[in-house]
Amino acid sequence: MTKFLKVSHLAGVATAALSLAAFQPAFAQTGPNDDPQSVSRTGNDTRTATDSSDVVVINGITYRDRTEDTAPVLVYDTDYFQRFEPLTAGDALKRVPSVTFLSDVLESDGVRLRGLDPAYTQILINGEEVPGAGSSSGAIGNGADTAFFVDRIPAELIEKVEIVRSASANRSGDAMAGALNIVLKDGYAIEGGYVRLGALAFDDGRVRESVGAVWGGKIGEGRLLLGASVQGRHNPKRKTSLRYDDVGEDLNNSEVQRDTRDGTDYSANFSWDTPVGENGEFTLDGFYVKTERLQDEDSIEYGGDGQALADIDVVNSNDVDIDQESFSLNGGYKLEAFGGKTSFKLGYASFKDDS
């Protein structure tokens, strides 16, 4: 019995060796100029074999819109935003990853980065700091007093948006969450002009206007850009709350809330660039934003299961009349001499709140 098992084992090994030898592939040398061969199939159907040398493999990860600086800057230009047809800079930034807003529903004013309040997000216009809008505009949370509300800037004035999502020692404490730079169009961004006319219709029958115009061209030896916009706003919200003591019990009380924010934003900007001498350049730019808005917020609480006049328990009225102006003017001079560059900058910014 033992002898028979040994013979069978040796025969099995020999058979496996013969099988491997029979299926071992054979390699033939090919020349460098061999072309793909046609493989014939049934009928007239012919397919071409693809040479493996045509396959391209890219080593490394490619990041979109990221600079090579020490603190990477994410850049989003008009090609990215125009797909969403935004009306304001706030509407555009809602499409940017990691950017959120600390405001009411359908509002996009105080920017938050990395989940921190607006106090820790630095807002720049053309690389310059701008004063905030203040808590009287309706924003809530830490930093509302110093936050600049980006929904005041019309989208057609934006050239690109730069975002730094990290803190750095070369920035102030209001940039702990990061910095956001809104670069407005200058005299070199456009040749000619365009006018935008539109209207927004709402379910409550209100219709608001949306008008904008931009022109850019050559003036003397320099370039000039002018832009203006009038944006009507209407944000109606309705809420009804039904309160019960427990599941299956009768209605205890109810509340009807109405919050309507109606207003108009006016904005204008300009940019002038002109050469000075052979190696110098003078720039002057500015923007102006005015907001007029009425926030009408009312709340009526009813006792019991009815909503008649006799059932009213509490009436709340929180109306806010907003009148704000932001203004910025910046000038600069650049000179290339002695193998280097010398630049001078002077700017002024103000914020006025008559709310």
GROMACS .gro file of C-alpha atoms in nm:
model
  355
    1MET     CA    1   0.000   0.000   0.000
    2THR     CA    2   0.279   0.237   0.085
    3LYS     CA    3   0.464   0.162  -0.238
    4PHE     CA    4   0.156   0.233  -0.448
    5LEU     CA    5   0.109   0.574  -0.284
    6LYS     CA    6   0.467   0.673  -0.356
    7VAL     CA    7   0.438   0.580  -0.722
    8SER     CA    8   0.117   0.778  -0.757
    9HIS     CA    9   0.276   1.083  -0.596
   10LEU     CA   10   0.575   1.077  -0.831
   11ALA     CA   11   0.349   1.037  -1.132
   12GLY     CA   12   0.144   1.340  -1.024
   13VAL     CA   13   0.454   1.558  -0.990
   14ALA     CA   14   0.577   1.457  -1.334
   15THR     CA   15   0.242   1.535  -1.490
   16ALA     CA   16   0.237   1.884  -1.331
   17ALA     CA   17   0.589   1.955  -1.459
   18LEU     CA   18   0.491   1.857  -1.813
   19SER     CA   19   0.181   2.080  -1.793
   20LEU     CA   20   0.384   2.385  -1.690
   21ALA     CA   21   0.633   2.327  -1.968
   22ALA     CA   22   0.355   2.299  -2.224
   23PHE     CA   23   0.197   2.632  -2.122
   24GLN     CA   24   0.515   2.836  -2.083
   25PRO     CA   25   0.490   3.144  -2.314
   26ALA     CA   26   0.738   3.197  -2.595
   27PHE     CA   27   0.888   3.544  -2.655
   28ALA     CA   28   0.999   3.677  -2.992
   29GLN     CA   29   1.217   3.979  -3.056
   30THR     CA   30   1.038   4.272  -3.223
   31GLY     CA   31   1.184   4.567  -3.404
   32PRO     CA   32   1.143   4.928  -3.291
   33ASN     CA   33   0.935   5.021  -3.597
   34ASP     CA   34   0.675   4.746  -3.572
   35ASP     CA   35   0.332   4.888  -3.646
   36PRO     CA   36   0.006   4.774  -3.490
   37GLN     CA   37  -0.126   4.470  -3.674
   38SER     CA   38  -0.477   4.425  -3.805
   39VAL     CA   39  -0.668   4.138  -3.654
   40SER     CA   40  -0.920   3.985  -3.895
   41ARG     CA   41  -1.253   3.864  -3.771
   42THR     CA   42  -1.548   3.701  -3.941
   43GLY     CA   43  -1.682   3.891  -4.240
   44ASN     CA   44  -1.546   4.237  -4.319
   45ASP     CA   45  -1.509   4.342  -3.954
   46THR     CA   46  -1.144   4.434  -3.886
   47ARG     CA   47  -1.002   4.570  -3.561
   48THR     CA   48  -0.661   4.727  -3.502
   49ALA     CA   49  -0.446   4.615  -3.214
   50THR     CA   50  -0.323   4.904  -2.998
   51ASP     CA   51   0.046   4.928  -2.922
   52SER     CA   52   0.112   4.936  -2.549
   53SER     CA   53   0.367   5.215  -2.602
   54ASP     CA   54   0.075   5.457  -2.660
   55VAL     CA   55  -0.033   5.435  -2.296
   56VAL     CA   56   0.080   5.745  -2.101
   57VAL     CA   57   0.116   5.724  -1.723
   58ILE     CA   58   0.147   6.051  -1.527
   59ASN     CA   59   0.344   6.023  -1.205
   60GLY     CA   60   0.223   6.254  -0.929
   61ILE     CA   61  -0.095   6.433  -0.821
   62THR     CA   62  -0.216   6.741  -1.006
   63TYR     CA   63  -0.393   7.012  -0.805
   64ARG     CA   64  -0.625   7.258  -0.977
   65ASP     CA   65  -0.581   7.630  -0.921
   66ARG     CA   66  -0.315   7.606  -0.652
   67THR     CA   67  -0.001   7.817  -0.640
   68GLU     CA   68   0.345   7.700  -0.536
   69ASP     CA   69   0.376   7.951  -0.250
   70THR     CA   70   0.468   7.851   0.104
   71ALA     CA   71   0.104   7.901   0.202
   72PRO     CA   72  -0.089   7.760  -0.097
   73VAL     CA   73  -0.342   8.000  -0.248
   74LEU     CA   74  -0.659   7.865  -0.406
   75VAL     CA   75  -0.764   8.076  -0.705
   76TYR     CA   76  -1.117   8.079  -0.850
   77ASP     CA   77  -1.168   8.296  -1.157
   78THR     CA   78  -1.470   8.397  -1.363
   79ASP     CA   79  -1.460   8.073  -1.564
   80TYR     CA   80  -1.537   7.884  -1.245
   81PHE     CA   81  -1.813   8.116  -1.119
   82GLN     CA   82  -1.999   8.187  -1.444
   83ARG     CA   83  -2.138   7.835  -1.453
   84PHE     CA   84  -2.361   7.927  -1.158
   85GLU     CA   85  -2.462   8.277  -1.280
   86PRO     CA   86  -2.408   8.448  -0.941
   87LEU     CA   87  -2.548   8.793  -0.868
   88THR     CA   88  -2.306   8.889  -0.592
   89ALA     CA   89  -1.971   8.785  -0.451
   90GLY     CA   90  -2.160   8.607  -0.175
   91ASP     CA   91  -2.352   8.398  -0.428
   92ALA     CA   92  -2.025   8.307  -0.597
   93LEU     CA   93  -1.847   8.210  -0.275
   94LYS     CA   94  -2.128   7.971  -0.182
   95ARG     CA   95  -1.991   7.750  -0.462
   96VAL     CA   96  -1.641   7.741  -0.314
   97PRO     CA   97  -1.551   7.441  -0.095
   98SER     CA   98  -1.496   7.513   0.278
   99VAL     CA   99  -1.662   7.859   0.260
  100THR     CA  100  -1.974   7.897   0.474
  101PHE     CA  101  -2.172   8.194   0.605
  102LEU     CA  102  -2.281   8.293   0.954
  103SER     CA  103  -2.613   8.454   0.870
  104ASP     CA  104  -2.982   8.389   0.825
  105VAL     CA  105  -3.137   8.154   0.572
  106LEU     CA  106  -3.065   8.250   0.208
  107GLU     CA  107  -2.819   8.520   0.321
  108SER     CA  108  -2.451   8.514   0.225
  109ASP     CA  109  -2.271   8.794   0.403
  110GLY     CA  110  -2.030   8.706   0.687
  111VAL     CA  111  -1.771   8.456   0.557
  112ARG     CA  112  -1.655   8.164   0.769
  113LEU     CA  113  -1.347   7.955   0.691
  114ARG     CA  114  -1.258   7.627   0.864
  115GLY     CA  115  -1.573   7.652   1.076
  116LEU     CA  116  -1.456   7.961   1.267
  117ASP     CA  117  -1.657   8.280   1.312
  118PRO     CA  118  -1.614   8.580   1.077
  119ALA     CA  119  -1.387   8.750   1.332
  120TYR     CA  120  -1.111   8.509   1.228
  121THR     CA  121  -1.151   8.538   0.849
  122GLN     CA  122  -0.972   8.830   0.688
  123ILE     CA  123  -1.151   8.992   0.392
  124LEU     CA  124  -0.942   9.187   0.141
  125ILE     CA  125  -1.042   9.388  -0.165
  126ASN     CA  126  -0.759   9.401  -0.419
  127GLY     CA  127  -0.523   9.294  -0.142
  128GLU     CA  128  -0.625   9.575   0.094
  129GLU     CA  129  -0.821   9.549   0.418
  130VAL     CA  130  -1.170   9.698   0.428
  131PRO     CA  131  -1.378   9.804   0.730
  132GLY     CA  132  -1.657   9.579   0.852
  133ALA     CA  133  -2.030   9.625   0.829
  134GLY     CA  134  -2.115   9.581   1.197
  135SER     CA  135  -2.363   9.367   1.385
  136SER     CA  136  -2.651   9.604   1.306
  137SER     CA  137  -2.677   9.447   0.961
  138GLY     CA  138  -2.831   9.137   1.112
  139ALA     CA  139  -2.528   8.909   1.133
  140ILE     CA  140  -2.485   8.709   1.450
  141GLY     CA  141  -2.196   8.540   1.626
  142ASN     CA  142  -1.844   8.633   1.721
  143GLY     CA  143  -1.690   8.872   1.470
  144ALA     CA  144  -2.010   9.025   1.337
  145ASP     CA  145  -1.891   9.370   1.447
  146THR     CA  146  -1.585   9.357   1.220
  147ALA     CA  147  -1.701   9.132   0.935
  148PHE     CA  148  -1.719   9.270   0.583
  149PHE     CA  149  -2.027   9.143   0.402
  150VAL     CA  150  -1.929   9.011   0.061
  151ASP     CA  151  -2.284   8.998  -0.076
  152ARG     CA  152  -2.265   9.377  -0.125
  153ILE     CA  153  -2.025   9.335  -0.420
  154PRO     CA  154  -2.183   9.248  -0.759
  155ALA     CA  155  -2.045   8.944  -0.936
  156GLU     CA  156  -1.968   9.123  -1.265
  157LEU     CA  157  -1.702   9.333  -1.092
  158ILE     CA  158  -1.503   9.027  -0.978
  159GLU     CA  159  -1.195   8.916  -1.168
  160LYS     CA  160  -1.103   8.631  -0.933
  161VAL     CA  161  -1.111   8.520  -0.571
  162GLU     CA  162  -0.800   8.408  -0.383
  163ILE     CA  163  -0.829   8.201  -0.064
  164VAL     CA  164  -0.560   8.113   0.188
  165ARG     CA  165  -0.694   7.849   0.428
  166SER     CA  166  -0.414   7.861   0.683
  167ALA     CA  167  -0.281   8.099   0.945
  168SER     CA  168   0.054   8.272   0.907
  169ALA     CA  169   0.278   8.496   1.115
  170ASN     CA  170   0.274   8.765   0.845
  171ARG     CA  171  -0.102   8.818   0.885
  172SER     CA  172  -0.296   8.972   1.172
  173GLY     CA  173  -0.512   8.788   1.424
  174ASP     CA  174  -0.827   8.836   1.218
  175ALA     CA  175  -0.683   8.585   0.968
  176MET     CA  176  -0.656   8.287   1.204
  177ALA     CA  177  -0.906   8.092   0.992
  178GLY     CA  178  -0.755   8.220   0.667
  179ALA     CA  179  -0.778   8.511   0.428
  180LEU     CA  180  -1.004   8.581   0.133
  181ASN     CA  181  -0.899   8.832  -0.132
  182ILE     CA  182  -1.156   8.957  -0.384
  183VAL     CA  183  -0.973   9.092  -0.689
  184LEU     CA  184  -1.183   9.337  -0.889
  185LYS     CA  185  -1.146   9.386  -1.261
  186ASP     CA  186  -0.899   9.650  -1.379
  187GLY     CA  187  -0.848   9.841  -1.702
  188TYR     CA  188  -0.671   9.549  -1.868
  189ALA     CA  189  -0.948   9.297  -1.796
  190ILE     CA  190  -1.191   9.404  -2.067
  191GLU     CA  191  -1.197   9.592  -2.398
  192GLY     CA  192  -1.535   9.751  -2.457
  193GLY     CA  193  -1.832   9.705  -2.230
  194TYR     CA  194  -2.161   9.533  -2.160
  195VAL     CA  195  -2.489   9.599  -1.982
  196ARG     CA  196  -2.686   9.348  -1.777
  197LEU     CA  197  -3.060   9.393  -1.726
  198GLY     CA  198  -3.269   9.152  -1.526
  199ALA     CA  199  -3.554   9.109  -1.283
  200LEU     CA  200  -3.625   8.872  -0.997
  201ALA     CA  201  -3.985   8.759  -0.937
  202PHE     CA  202  -4.092   8.611  -0.603
  203ASP     CA  203  -4.387   8.401  -0.494
  204ASP     CA  204  -4.542   8.686  -0.296
  205GLY     CA  205  -4.569   8.899  -0.611
  206ARG     CA  206  -4.266   9.120  -0.543
  207VAL     CA  207  -4.037   9.196  -0.839
  208ARG     CA  208  -3.688   9.337  -0.785
  209GLU     CA  209  -3.447   9.485  -1.039
  210SER     CA  210  -3.096   9.370  -1.128
  211VAL     CA  211  -2.893   9.615  -1.339
  212GLY     CA  212  -2.520   9.626  -1.404
  213ALA     CA  213  -2.279   9.784  -1.651
  214VAL     CA  214  -1.902   9.758  -1.706
  215TRP     CA  215  -1.679   9.942  -1.955
  216GLY     CA  216  -1.305   9.922  -2.010
  217GLY     CA  217  -1.082  10.088  -2.265
  218LYS     CA  218  -0.780  10.301  -2.341
  219ILE     CA  219  -0.767  10.661  -2.222
  220GLY     CA  220  -0.458  10.842  -2.343
  221GLU     CA  221  -0.157  10.627  -2.259
  222GLY     CA  222  -0.338  10.439  -1.984
  223ARG     CA  223  -0.632  10.207  -1.930
  224LEU     CA  224  -0.958  10.286  -1.752
  225LEU     CA  225  -1.236  10.060  -1.623
  226LEU     CA  226  -1.573  10.177  -1.490
  227GLY     CA  227  -1.843   9.961  -1.336
  228ALA     CA  228  -2.175  10.017  -1.162
  229SER     CA  229  -2.458   9.800  -1.034
  230VAL     CA  230  -2.801   9.829  -0.875
  231GLN     CA  231  -2.921   9.506  -0.714
  232GLY     CA  232  -3.267   9.473  -0.563
  233ARG     CA  233  -3.307   9.221  -0.282
  234HIS     CA  234  -3.611   9.046  -0.143
  235ASN     CA  235  -3.592   8.753   0.094
  236PRO     CA  236  -3.932   8.652   0.239
  237LYS     CA  237  -3.950   8.372   0.496
  238ARG     CA  238  -4.253   8.221   0.665
  239LYS     CA  239  -4.256   7.977   0.957
  240THR     CA  240  -4.537   7.811   1.153
  241SER     CA  241  -4.467   7.620   1.475
  242LEU     CA  242  -4.720   7.381   1.633
  243ARG     CA  243  -4.626   7.277   1.987
  244TYR     CA  244  -4.757   6.970   2.170
  245ASP     CA  245  -4.690   6.858   2.526
  246ASP     CA  246  -4.637   6.500   2.416
  247VAL     CA  247  -4.698   6.263   2.127
  248GLY     CA  248  -5.069   6.206   2.069
  249GLU     CA  249  -5.183   6.491   2.295
  250ASP     CA  250  -5.379   6.800   2.195
  251LEU     CA  251  -5.217   7.115   2.058
  252ASN     CA  252  -5.076   7.333   2.336
  253ASN     CA  253  -4.990   7.653   2.146
  254SER     CA  254  -4.869   7.774   1.809
  255GLU     CA  255  -4.653   8.051   1.664
  256VAL     CA  256  -4.656   8.220   1.324
  257GLN     CA  257  -4.335   8.399   1.221
  258ARG     CA  258  -4.278   8.631   0.928
  259ASP     CA  259  -3.935   8.761   0.829
  260THR     CA  260  -3.902   8.971   0.513
  261ARG     CA  261  -3.579   9.143   0.412
  262ASP     CA  262  -3.624   9.392   0.134
  263GLY     CA  263  -3.359   9.634   0.016
  264THR     CA  264  -3.131   9.767  -0.257
  265ASP     CA  265  -2.754   9.758  -0.296
  266TYR     CA  266  -2.577  10.026  -0.502
  267SER     CA  267  -2.215   9.978  -0.602
  268ALA     CA  268  -1.956  10.138  -0.828
  269ASN     CA  269  -1.587  10.090  -0.894
  270PHE     CA  270  -1.313  10.224  -1.116
  271SER     CA  271  -0.953  10.140  -1.201
  272TRP     CA  272  -0.699  10.354  -1.386
  273ASP     CA  273  -0.351  10.240  -1.490
  274THR     CA  274  -0.112  10.465  -1.681
  275PRO     CA  275   0.262  10.451  -1.756
  276VAL     CA  276   0.490  10.718  -1.612
  277GLY     CA  277   0.815  10.763  -1.798
  278GLU     CA  278   0.990  10.458  -1.937
  279ASN     CA  279   0.987  10.230  -1.633
  280GLY     CA  280   0.715  10.367  -1.407
  281GLU     CA  281   0.345  10.296  -1.367
  282PHE     CA  282   0.077  10.480  -1.170
  283THR     CA  283  -0.243  10.307  -1.055
  284LEU     CA  284  -0.557  10.445  -0.895
  285ASP     CA  285  -0.861  10.239  -0.802
  286GLY     CA  286  -1.161  10.259  -0.574
  287PHE     CA  287  -1.505  10.119  -0.501
  288TYR     CA  288  -1.822  10.237  -0.331
  289VAL     CA  289  -2.104  10.027  -0.185
  290LYS     CA  290  -2.430  10.154  -0.036
  291THR     CA  291  -2.693   9.930   0.125
  292GLU     CA  292  -3.051  10.028   0.203
  293ARG     CA  293  -3.252   9.749   0.360
  294LEU     CA  294  -3.557   9.696   0.579
  295GLN     CA  295  -3.575   9.381   0.788
  296ASP     CA  296  -3.936   9.325   0.893
  297GLU     CA  297  -3.955   9.041   1.145
  298ASP     CA  298  -4.282   8.970   1.328
  299SER     CA  299  -4.399   8.685   1.548
  300ILE     CA  300  -4.745   8.603   1.687
  301GLU     CA  301  -4.796   8.335   1.952
  302TYR     CA  302  -5.139   8.177   2.002
  303GLY     CA  303  -5.260   7.988   2.307
  304GLY     CA  304  -5.455   7.665   2.272
  305ASP     CA  305  -5.545   7.507   1.941
  306GLY     CA  306  -5.689   7.815   1.772
  307GLN     CA  307  -5.538   8.109   1.583
  308ALA     CA  308  -5.817   8.362   1.622
  309LEU     CA  309  -5.769   8.717   1.745
  310ALA     CA  310  -5.885   8.619   2.093
  311ASP     CA  311  -5.622   8.343   2.112
  312ILE     CA  312  -5.322   8.577   2.076
  313ASP     CA  313  -5.084   8.559   2.373
  314VAL     CA  314  -4.767   8.740   2.260
  315VAL     CA  315  -4.687   8.973   1.968
  316ASN     CA  316  -4.321   9.039   1.882
  317SER     CA  317  -4.199   9.296   1.630
  318ASN     CA  318  -3.829   9.326   1.546
  319ASP     CA  319  -3.781   9.569   1.260
  320VAL     CA  320  -3.436   9.691   1.154
  321ASP     CA  321  -3.379   9.976   0.909
  322ILE     CA  322  -3.031   9.949   0.756
  323ASP     CA  323  -2.843  10.231   0.584
  324GLN     CA  324  -2.473  10.161   0.531
  325GLU     CA  325  -2.195  10.294   0.308
  326SER     CA  326  -1.849  10.151   0.236
  327PHE     CA  327  -1.582  10.342   0.048
  328SER     CA  328  -1.223  10.266  -0.049
  329LEU     CA  329  -0.963  10.456  -0.255
  330ASN     CA  330  -0.610  10.331  -0.327
  331GLY     CA  331  -0.321  10.472  -0.526
  332GLY     CA  332   0.019  10.331  -0.611
  333TYR     CA  333   0.336  10.396  -0.804
  334LYS     CA  334   0.581  10.132  -0.932
  335LEU     CA  335   0.927  10.200  -1.069
  336GLU     CA  336   1.180   9.958  -1.214
  337ALA     CA  337   1.534  10.088  -1.170
  338PHE     CA  338   1.883   9.969  -1.072
  339GLY     CA  339   1.791   9.605  -1.129
  340GLY     CA  340   1.498   9.607  -0.888
  341LYS     CA  341   1.144   9.736  -0.827
  342THR     CA  342   1.032  10.018  -0.600
  343SER     CA  343   0.667  10.067  -0.512
  344PHE     CA  344   0.469  10.321  -0.312
  345LYS     CA  345   0.109  10.270  -0.196
  346LEU     CA  346  -0.142  10.496  -0.025
  347GLY     CA  347  -0.500  10.404   0.060
  348TYR     CA  348  -0.806  10.523   0.246
  349ALA     CA  349  -1.115  10.327   0.350
  350SER     CA  350  -1.423  10.420   0.549
  351PHE     CA  351  -1.748  10.269   0.669
  352LYS     CA  352  -2.058  10.463   0.768
  353ASP     CA  353  -2.355  10.310   0.946
  354ASP     CA  354  -2.675  10.511   0.995
  355SER     CA  355  -2.895  10.213   1.083
   0.00000   0.00000   0.00000
